[in-house]
PDB file of C-alpha atoms in Angstrom:
ATOM      1  CA  MET L   1     105.431  68.498 102.846  1.00  0.00           C
ATOM      2  CA  ASP L   2     103.450  67.210 105.548  1.00  0.00           C
ATOM      3  CA  ARG L   3     102.256  69.630 108.457  1.00  0.00           C
ATOM      4  CA  ASN L   4     101.842  66.543 110.597  1.00  0.00           C
ATOM      5  CA  ASP L   5     105.684  65.793 110.376  1.00  0.00           C
ATOM      6  CA  PRO L   6     106.996  66.095 114.015  1.00  0.00           C
ATOM      7  CA  ALA L   7     109.813  68.279 112.716  1.00  0.00           C
ATOM      8  CA  TRP L   8     107.386  71.207 112.319  1.00  0.00           C
ATOM      9  CA  VAL L   9     106.628  73.336 115.247  1.00  0.00           C
ATOM     10  CA  GLY L  10     103.365  75.315 115.237  1.00  0.00           C
ATOM     11  CA  HIS L  11     102.760  78.733 116.665  1.00  0.00           C
ATOM     12  CA  LEU L  12      99.325  80.160 116.812  1.00  0.00           C
ATOM     13  CA  ARG L  13      98.557  83.942 117.266  1.00  0.00           C
ATOM     14  CA  GLY L  14     100.028  86.237 119.683  1.00  0.00           C
ATOM     15  CA  LYS L  15     103.140  88.358 119.843  1.00  0.00           C
ATOM     16  CA  THR L  16     106.411  87.986 118.012  1.00  0.00           C
ATOM     17  CA  ARG L  17     108.319  84.786 118.804  1.00  0.00           C
ATOM     18  CA  GLU L  18     112.089  84.611 119.791  1.00  0.00           C
ATOM     19  CA  VAL L  19     114.287  81.641 119.656  1.00  0.00           C
ATOM     20  CA  VAL L  20     117.595  82.251 121.254  1.00  0.00           C
ATOM     21  CA  PHE L  21     120.852  80.089 120.942  1.00  0.00           C
ATOM     22  CA  ASP L  22     123.786  79.820 123.215  1.00  0.00           C
ATOM     23  CA  LEU L  23     126.959  78.614 121.179  1.00  0.00           C
ATOM     24  CA  GLY L  24     128.810  78.272 124.438  1.00  0.00           C
ATOM     25  CA  GLU L  25     131.575  80.695 123.504  1.00  0.00           C
ATOM     26  CA  GLU L  26     132.009  83.508 121.110  1.00  0.00           C
ATOM     27  CA  LYS L  27     132.414  82.276 117.444  1.00  0.00           C
ATOM     28  CA  SER L  28     132.590  83.805 113.947  1.00  0.00           C
ATOM     29  CA  ILE L  29     129.041  83.585 112.432  1.00  0.00           C
ATOM     30  CA  GLY L  30     128.571  83.760 108.756  1.00  0.00           C
ATOM     31  CA  LYS L  31     125.091  82.517 107.884  1.00  0.00           C
ATOM     32  CA  ILE L  32     121.746  81.959 109.558  1.00  0.00           C
ATOM     33  CA  THR L  33     118.689  80.364 108.017  1.00  0.00           C
ATOM     34  CA  ALA L  34     115.070  79.814 109.357  1.00  0.00           C
ATOM     35  CA  ARG L  35     112.663  77.644 107.251  1.00  0.00           C
ATOM     36  CA  PHE L  36     108.695  77.919 107.441  1.00  0.00           C
ATOM     37  CA  LEU L  37     105.638  76.267 106.020  1.00  0.00           C
ATOM     38  CA  GLN L  38     102.822  77.923 104.172  1.00  0.00           C
ATOM     39  CA  ASP L  39      99.568  75.974 103.722  1.00  0.00           C
ATOM     40  CA  TYR L  40      96.580  78.223 103.228  1.00  0.00           C
ATOM     41  CA  PRO L  41      93.656  78.112 103.380  1.00  0.00           C
ATOM     42  CA  ALA L  42      93.613  74.310 103.771  1.00  0.00           C
ATOM     43  CA  ASN L  43      95.321  74.291 107.070  1.00  0.00           C
ATOM     44  CA  SER L  44      95.387  78.013 108.090  1.00  0.00           C
ATOM     45  CA  ILE L  45      99.211  78.208 108.117  1.00  0.00           C
ATOM     46  CA  LEU L  46     100.944  81.261 106.836  1.00  0.00           C
ATOM     47  CA  VAL L  47     104.654  82.124 106.698  1.00  0.00           C
ATOM     48  CA  PRO L  48     105.861  85.321 108.770  1.00  0.00           C
ATOM     49  CA  LEU L  49     105.922  88.510 107.106  1.00  0.00           C
ATOM     50  CA  THR L  50     109.384  89.428 108.803  1.00  0.00           C
ATOM     51  CA  VAL L  51     112.072  87.304 110.220  1.00  0.00           C
ATOM     52  CA  SER L  52     114.986  89.053 112.027  1.00  0.00           C
ATOM     53  CA  MET L  53     118.393  87.949 113.063  1.00  0.00           C
ATOM     54  CA  TYR L  54     120.468  89.316 115.915  1.00  0.00           C
ATOM     55  CA  VAL L  55     123.658  88.524 117.929  1.00  0.00           C
ATOM     56  CA  SER L  56     124.584  89.379 121.553  1.00  0.00           C
ATOM     57  CA  ASP L  57     127.345  88.990 123.980  1.00  0.00           C
ATOM     58  CA  ASP L  58     125.417  88.900 127.033  1.00  0.00           C
ATOM     59  CA  LYS L  59     121.868  87.708 125.945  1.00  0.00           C
ATOM     60  CA  ASN L  60     120.424  90.911 126.962  1.00  0.00           C
ATOM     61  CA  HIS L  61     121.843  93.531 124.424  1.00  0.00           C
ATOM     62  CA  TRP L  62     121.276  92.590 120.743  1.00  0.00           C
ATOM     63  CA  GLY L  63     122.921  93.915 117.706  1.00  0.00           C
ATOM     64  CA  LEU L  64     120.966  93.573 114.336  1.00  0.00           C
ATOM     65  CA  LEU L  65     122.237  91.210 111.547  1.00  0.00           C
ATOM     66  CA  SER L  66     119.192  91.527 109.160  1.00  0.00           C
ATOM     67  CA  HIS L  67     115.366  92.069 108.822  1.00  0.00           C
ATOM     68  CA  ASN L  68     114.251  89.599 106.227  1.00  0.00           C
ATOM     69  CA  ALA L  69     110.733  90.185 104.465  1.00  0.00           C
ATOM     70  CA  THR L  70     108.884  87.294 103.052  1.00  0.00           C
ATOM     71  CA  GLN L  71     109.066  86.944  99.176  1.00  0.00           C
ATOM     72  CA  LEU L  72     106.552  84.309  99.239  1.00  0.00           C
ATOM     73  CA  LEU L  73     103.793  86.498 100.496  1.00  0.00           C
ATOM     74  CA  TRP L  74     100.508  85.307 102.028  1.00  0.00           C
ATOM     75  CA  GLY L  75      98.221  83.731  99.418  1.00  0.00           C
ATOM     76  CA  GLU L  76      96.095  80.580  98.678  1.00  0.00           C
ATOM     77  CA  GLY L  77      97.796  77.445  97.291  1.00  0.00           C
ATOM     78  CA  PRO L  78      99.383  74.091  97.868  1.00  0.00           C
ATOM     79  CA  PRO L  79     101.814  73.541 100.643  1.00  0.00           C
ATOM     80  CA  ARG L  80     105.046  75.518 100.239  1.00  0.00           C
ATOM     81  CA  GLN L  81     108.234  76.259 102.076  1.00  0.00           C
ATOM     82  CA  GLU L  82     110.191  79.708 102.591  1.00  0.00           C
ATOM     83  CA  THR L  83     113.612  79.958 103.934  1.00  0.00           C
ATOM     84  CA  PHE L  84     114.751  83.287 105.365  1.00  0.00           C
ATOM     85  CA  ALA L  85     118.632  83.737 105.551  1.00  0.00           C
ATOM     86  CA  TRP L  86     121.099  86.225 106.498  1.00  0.00           C
ATOM     87  CA  ASP L  87     124.331  85.494 104.710  1.00  0.00           C
ATOM     88  CA  GLY L  88     127.096  87.932 105.807  1.00  0.00           C
ATOM     89  CA  SER L  89     129.179  87.466 102.631  1.00  0.00           C
ATOM     90  CA  ARG L  90     126.156  88.498 100.594  1.00  0.00           C
ATOM     91  CA  ASP L  91     124.140  90.841 102.977  1.00  0.00           C
ATOM     92  CA  GLY L  92     126.858  92.328 105.276  1.00  0.00           C
ATOM     93  CA  ILE L  93     125.751  93.336 108.763  1.00  0.00           C
ATOM     94  CA  LYS L  94     122.842  95.803 108.873  1.00  0.00           C
ATOM     95  CA  GLY L  95     123.090  97.195 112.320  1.00  0.00           C
ATOM     96  CA  GLY L  96     125.665  99.417 114.143  1.00  0.00           C
ATOM     97  CA  ASN L  97     127.542 100.418 110.874  1.00  0.00           C
ATOM     98  CA  ALA L  98     129.790  97.247 111.228  1.00  0.00           C
ATOM     99  CA  GLU L  99     131.773  96.509 108.150  1.00  0.00           C
ATOM    100  CA  GLY L 100     132.460  92.828 108.601  1.00  0.00           C
ATOM    101  CA  ARG L 101     131.034  89.834 106.894  1.00  0.00           C
ATOM    102  CA  LEU L 102     130.940  87.593 109.882  1.00  0.00           C
ATOM    103  CA  ALA L 103     129.506  88.438 113.220  1.00  0.00           C
ATOM    104  CA  TYR L 104     131.746  87.367 116.315  1.00  0.00           C
ATOM    105  CA  ALA L 105     129.325  86.653 119.097  1.00  0.00           C
ATOM    106  CA  ARG L 106     128.187  83.862 121.674  1.00  0.00           C
ATOM    107  CA  TYR L 107     124.321  84.329 121.482  1.00  0.00           C
ATOM    108  CA  VAL L 108     122.118  84.267 118.284  1.00  0.00           C
ATOM    109  CA  LYS L 109     118.447  85.256 118.308  1.00  0.00           C
ATOM    110  CA  VAL L 110     115.827  84.796 115.591  1.00  0.00           C
ATOM    111  CA  THR L 111     112.619  86.562 115.766  1.00  0.00           C
ATOM    112  CA  PHE L 112     109.434  86.136 113.711  1.00  0.00           C
ATOM    113  CA  THR L 113     106.264  88.157 113.437  1.00  0.00           C
ATOM    114  CA  MET L 114     102.858  86.340 114.035  1.00  0.00           C
ATOM    115  CA  HIS L 115      99.572  86.531 112.253  1.00  0.00           C
ATOM    116  CA  HIS L 116      96.860  87.678 114.418  1.00  0.00           C
ATOM    117  CA  SER L 117      94.671  84.482 113.899  1.00  0.00           C
ATOM    118  CA  GLN L 118      96.592  81.940 111.617  1.00  0.00           C
ATOM    119  CA  TRP L 119      99.210  79.493 112.510  1.00  0.00           C
ATOM    120  CA  GLU L 120     102.888  79.635 111.533  1.00  0.00           C
ATOM    121  CA  TYR L 121     105.184  76.486 111.308  1.00  0.00           C
ATOM    122  CA  ILE L 122     108.941  76.300 111.701  1.00  0.00           C
ATOM    123  CA  ASP L 123     110.921  73.202 111.446  1.00  0.00           C
ATOM    124  CA  GLU L 124     114.770  74.227 111.348  1.00  0.00           C
ATOM    125  CA  ILE L 125     117.086  77.093 112.159  1.00  0.00           C
ATOM    126  CA  GLU L 126     120.654  76.701 111.105  1.00  0.00           C
ATOM    127  CA  ILE L 127     123.635  78.661 112.301  1.00  0.00           C
ATOM    128  CA  MET L 128     126.940  78.445 110.333  1.00  0.00           C
ATOM    129  CA  GLY L 129     130.348  79.711 111.159  1.00  0.00           C
ATOM    130  CA  MET L 130     133.594  78.801 112.639  1.00  0.00           C
ATOM    131  CA  ASP L 131     135.128  78.416 116.101  1.00  0.00           C
ATOM    132  CA  GLY L 132     137.049  81.306 117.319  1.00  0.00           C
ATOM    133  CA  LYS L 133     137.482  84.637 115.758  1.00  0.00           C
ATOM    134  CA  VAL L 134     138.645  84.578 112.061  1.00  0.00           C
ATOM    135  CA  ASP L 135     139.634  87.299 109.799  1.00  0.00           C
ATOM    136  CA  GLY L 136     136.570  89.484 108.947  1.00  0.00           C
ATOM    137  CA  ALA L 137     134.607  88.624 112.177  1.00  0.00           C
ATOM    138  CA  VAL L 138     133.488  91.821 113.818  1.00  0.00           C
ATOM    139  CA  LYS L 139     131.494  92.601 117.053  1.00  0.00           C
ATOM    140  CA  VAL L 140     128.033  94.025 116.231  1.00  0.00           C
ATOM    141  CA  PRO L 141     127.125  96.923 118.369  1.00  0.00           C
ATOM    142  CA  ALA L 142     123.916  96.736 120.228  1.00  0.00           C
ATOM    143  CA  GLU L 143     120.912  98.479 119.129  1.00  0.00           C
ATOM    144  CA  GLN L 144     119.610 101.219 121.342  1.00  0.00           C
ATOM    145  CA  PRO L 145     115.603 101.325 120.971  1.00  0.00           C
ATOM    146  CA  HIS L 146     114.350 104.824 120.690  1.00  0.00           C
ATOM    147  CA  PHE L 147     111.370 106.528 119.275  1.00  0.00           C
ATOM    148  CA  LEU L 148     111.595 108.028 115.760  1.00  0.00           C
ATOM    149  CA  GLU L 149     112.890 111.401 115.870  1.00  0.00           C
ATOM    150  CA  PRO L 150     110.906 114.183 114.488  1.00  0.00           C
ATOM    151  CA  GLY L 151     112.328 116.362 111.690  1.00  0.00           C
ATOM    152  CA  GLU L 152     112.718 116.656 108.002  1.00  0.00           C
ATOM    153  CA  ALA L 153     112.835 112.727 107.392  1.00  0.00           C
ATOM    154  CA  THR L 154     109.268 112.314 108.857  1.00  0.00           C
ATOM    155  CA  GLY L 155     107.713 115.761 108.671  1.00  0.00           C
ATOM    156  CA  ILE L 156     105.671 115.294 111.772  1.00  0.00           C
ATOM    157  CA  ARG L 157     106.249 116.325 115.425  1.00  0.00           C
ATOM    158  CA  ASN L 158     102.830 115.838 116.987  1.00  0.00           C
ATOM    159  CA  LEU L 159     100.439 113.048 115.390  1.00  0.00           C
ATOM    160  CA  ASN L 160      96.891 112.873 116.267  1.00  0.00           C
ATOM    161  CA  LEU L 161      95.070 109.510 116.158  1.00  0.00           C
ATOM    162  CA  LEU L 162      91.413 109.423 115.027  1.00  0.00           C
ATOM    163  CA  TYR L 163      89.296 106.194 114.701  1.00  0.00           C
ATOM    164  CA  ASN L 164      87.309 106.185 111.598  1.00  0.00           C
ATOM    165  CA  GLY L 165      85.237 103.891 109.690  1.00  0.00           C
ATOM    166  CA  GLN L 166      81.721 102.409 110.094  1.00  0.00           C
ATOM    167  CA  TYR L 167      80.594 103.383 113.514  1.00  0.00           C
ATOM    168  CA  ALA L 168      77.065 103.979 114.935  1.00  0.00           C
ATOM    169  CA  ASP L 169      75.772 107.583 114.642  1.00  0.00           C
ATOM    170  CA  GLY L 170      78.521 108.525 112.284  1.00  0.00           C
ATOM    171  CA  LEU L 171      81.172 108.639 114.837  1.00  0.00           C
ATOM    172  CA  GLY L 172      83.662 107.466 112.385  1.00  0.00           C
ATOM    173  CA  ASP L 173      83.072 110.070 109.782  1.00  0.00           C
ATOM    174  CA  TRP L 174      85.505 113.074 110.143  1.00  0.00           C
ATOM    175  CA  LYS L 175      84.218 116.179 108.418  1.00  0.00           C
ATOM    176  CA  LYS L 176      86.335 119.567 108.374  1.00  0.00           C
ATOM    177  CA  GLU L 177      83.945 121.140 110.913  1.00  0.00           C
ATOM    178  CA  ARG L 178      84.365 118.269 113.434  1.00  0.00           C
ATOM    179  CA  ILE L 179      88.044 117.669 112.932  1.00  0.00           C
ATOM    180  CA  ILE L 180      89.496 121.138 113.213  1.00  0.00           C
ATOM    181  CA  PRO L 181      88.603 121.625 116.789  1.00  0.00           C
ATOM    182  CA  ASN L 182      90.593 118.417 117.640  1.00  0.00           C
ATOM    183  CA  ILE L 183      93.757 119.374 116.180  1.00  0.00           C
ATOM    184  CA  SER L 184      93.871 123.156 116.545  1.00  0.00           C
ATOM    185  CA  TYR L 185      93.047 126.140 118.552  1.00  0.00           C
ATOM    186  CA  VAL L 186      89.930 127.781 117.035  1.00  0.00           C
ATOM    187  CA  ASN L 187      88.530 131.203 117.483  1.00  0.00           C
ATOM    188  CA  LYS L 188      84.935 132.219 118.124  1.00  0.00           C
ATOM    189  CA  ASP L 189      84.265 131.729 114.366  1.00  0.00           C
ATOM    190  CA  GLY L 190      85.514 128.246 114.451  1.00  0.00           C
ATOM    191  CA  GLU L 191      88.583 129.192 112.403  1.00  0.00           C
ATOM    192  CA  PRO L 192      91.986 127.677 113.445  1.00  0.00           C
ATOM    193  CA  THR L 193      94.370 130.140 114.851  1.00  0.00           C
ATOM    194  CA  ASP L 194      97.147 127.773 115.755  1.00  0.00           C
ATOM    195  CA  TRP L 195      97.824 123.957 115.480  1.00  0.00           C
ATOM    196  CA  LEU L 196      98.227 121.310 118.073  1.00  0.00           C
ATOM    197  CA  PHE L 197      99.104 118.608 115.707  1.00  0.00           C
ATOM    198  CA  ASP L 198     100.843 118.537 112.166  1.00  0.00           C
ATOM    199  CA  GLY L 199      99.738 115.164 111.068  1.00  0.00           C
ATOM    200  CA  VAL L 200      96.677 112.752 111.539  1.00  0.00           C
ATOM    201  CA  LEU L 201      96.753 109.003 111.723  1.00  0.00           C
ATOM    202  CA  TYR L 202      93.396 107.298 110.853  1.00  0.00           C
ATOM    203  CA  LEU L 203      92.786 104.140 112.374  1.00  0.00           C
ATOM    204  CA  GLY L 204      89.827 102.416 110.753  1.00  0.00           C
ATOM    205  CA  LEU L 205      88.843  99.042 112.628  1.00  0.00           C
ATOM    206  CA  THR L 206      85.331  98.651 111.098  1.00  0.00           C
ATOM    207  CA  SER L 207      84.233  99.016 107.551  1.00  0.00           C
ATOM    208  CA  ARG L 208      81.026  99.314 105.507  1.00  0.00           C
ATOM    209  CA  PRO L 209      79.631  96.288 103.770  1.00  0.00           C
ATOM    210  CA  ALA L 210      79.957  95.335 100.090  1.00  0.00           C
ATOM    211  CA  GLY L 211      83.830  95.470  99.936  1.00  0.00           C
ATOM    212  CA  ILE L 212      84.383  99.007 101.232  1.00  0.00           C
ATOM    213  CA  SER L 213      87.870  99.330 102.719  1.00  0.00           C
ATOM    214  CA  ALA L 214      88.537  99.198 106.386  1.00  0.00           C
ATOM    215  CA  LEU L 215      90.710 102.231 105.778  1.00  0.00           C
ATOM    216  CA  GLY L 216      87.611 104.246 106.501  1.00  0.00           C
ATOM    217  CA  LYS L 217      85.337 106.772 104.924  1.00  0.00           C
ATOM    218  CA  ARG L 218      87.810 109.681 104.337  1.00  0.00           C
ATOM    219  CA  ILE L 219      91.174 110.891 104.891  1.00  0.00           C
ATOM    220  CA  TRP L 220      92.471 114.448 105.017  1.00  0.00           C
ATOM    221  CA  ARG L 221      95.962 116.052 104.476  1.00  0.00           C
ATOM    222  CA  ILE L 222      96.936 119.129 106.097  1.00  0.00           C
ATOM    223  CA  GLY L 223      99.327 121.413 104.161  1.00  0.00           C
ATOM    224  CA  ASN L 224     100.252 124.955 105.248  1.00  0.00           C
ATOM    225  CA  GLY L 225      97.197 124.850 107.567  1.00  0.00           C
ATOM    226  CA  THR L 226      94.738 124.113 104.593  1.00  0.00           C
ATOM    227  CA  TRP L 227      92.648 121.119 103.964  1.00  0.00           C
ATOM    228  CA  ILE L 228      93.630 119.775 100.619  1.00  0.00           C
ATOM    229  CA  LYS L 229      91.744 116.713  99.691  1.00  0.00           C
ATOM    230  CA  HIS L 230      89.444 113.855 100.811  1.00  0.00           C
ATOM    231  CA  LEU L 231      89.389 110.426  99.252  1.00  0.00           C
ATOM    232  CA  ARG L 232      87.061 107.515  99.414  1.00  0.00           C
ATOM    233  CA  PRO L 233      88.601 104.030 100.084  1.00  0.00           C
ATOM    234  CA  ARG L 234      88.365 103.012  96.511  1.00  0.00           C
ATOM    235  CA  GLU L 235      90.238 106.032  95.376  1.00  0.00           C
ATOM    236  CA  ILE L 236      92.944 105.521  97.948  1.00  0.00           C
ATOM    237  CA  CYS L 237      93.407 101.924  96.652  1.00  0.00           C
ATOM    238  CA  SER L 238      93.533 103.046  93.100  1.00  0.00           C
ATOM    239  CA  SER L 239      95.855 105.985  93.516  1.00  0.00           C
TER     240      SER L 239
END
């Protein structure tokens, strides 16, 4: 596996990449594969964490076939390959509650997520199927992008974002006395009388030295208006 083989196409950093194919007319699609190279740390090449496959009739509205997570994972070692695949006979169709084993469409899109600083190399995408519409081939309804709805599945309706971690003057440290006024109405005694948010998302962009996790210094949970627990990063990672 030679990264200098001209079959490999390298992509560096940036947003998710998309590769779109026009089959010329609607066909019955049964399998799609995409092959990637990993050669890390020698050549700073990692496989994508996720590769997704879609189909469309108009190249604007896309129906989901599958999201495929890496099984190789990121890690050091000799050059290796990973092939991400959607096989309709094995996987079915993930989007739109379609029951078929083949997708009937003209356009195919393959997307792959990018590492923020490393290379990703792809050399081949294969689309297999049959001309025309065969038995078992179905239209895949287009996805309608939307925000996650609040409710029992999430438990959160209003989420507060707090930056935490190693910042000057302790700005990344969130103690009870400082955080409560950020997420609730408080009375003159500083006690909460009503809640503005029912969840907190901590975003730790900087960390302490000596191996302390970039998750930050503390996390808090809210339960029935009560602060339950705070954990240090090592405790988070070991729990």
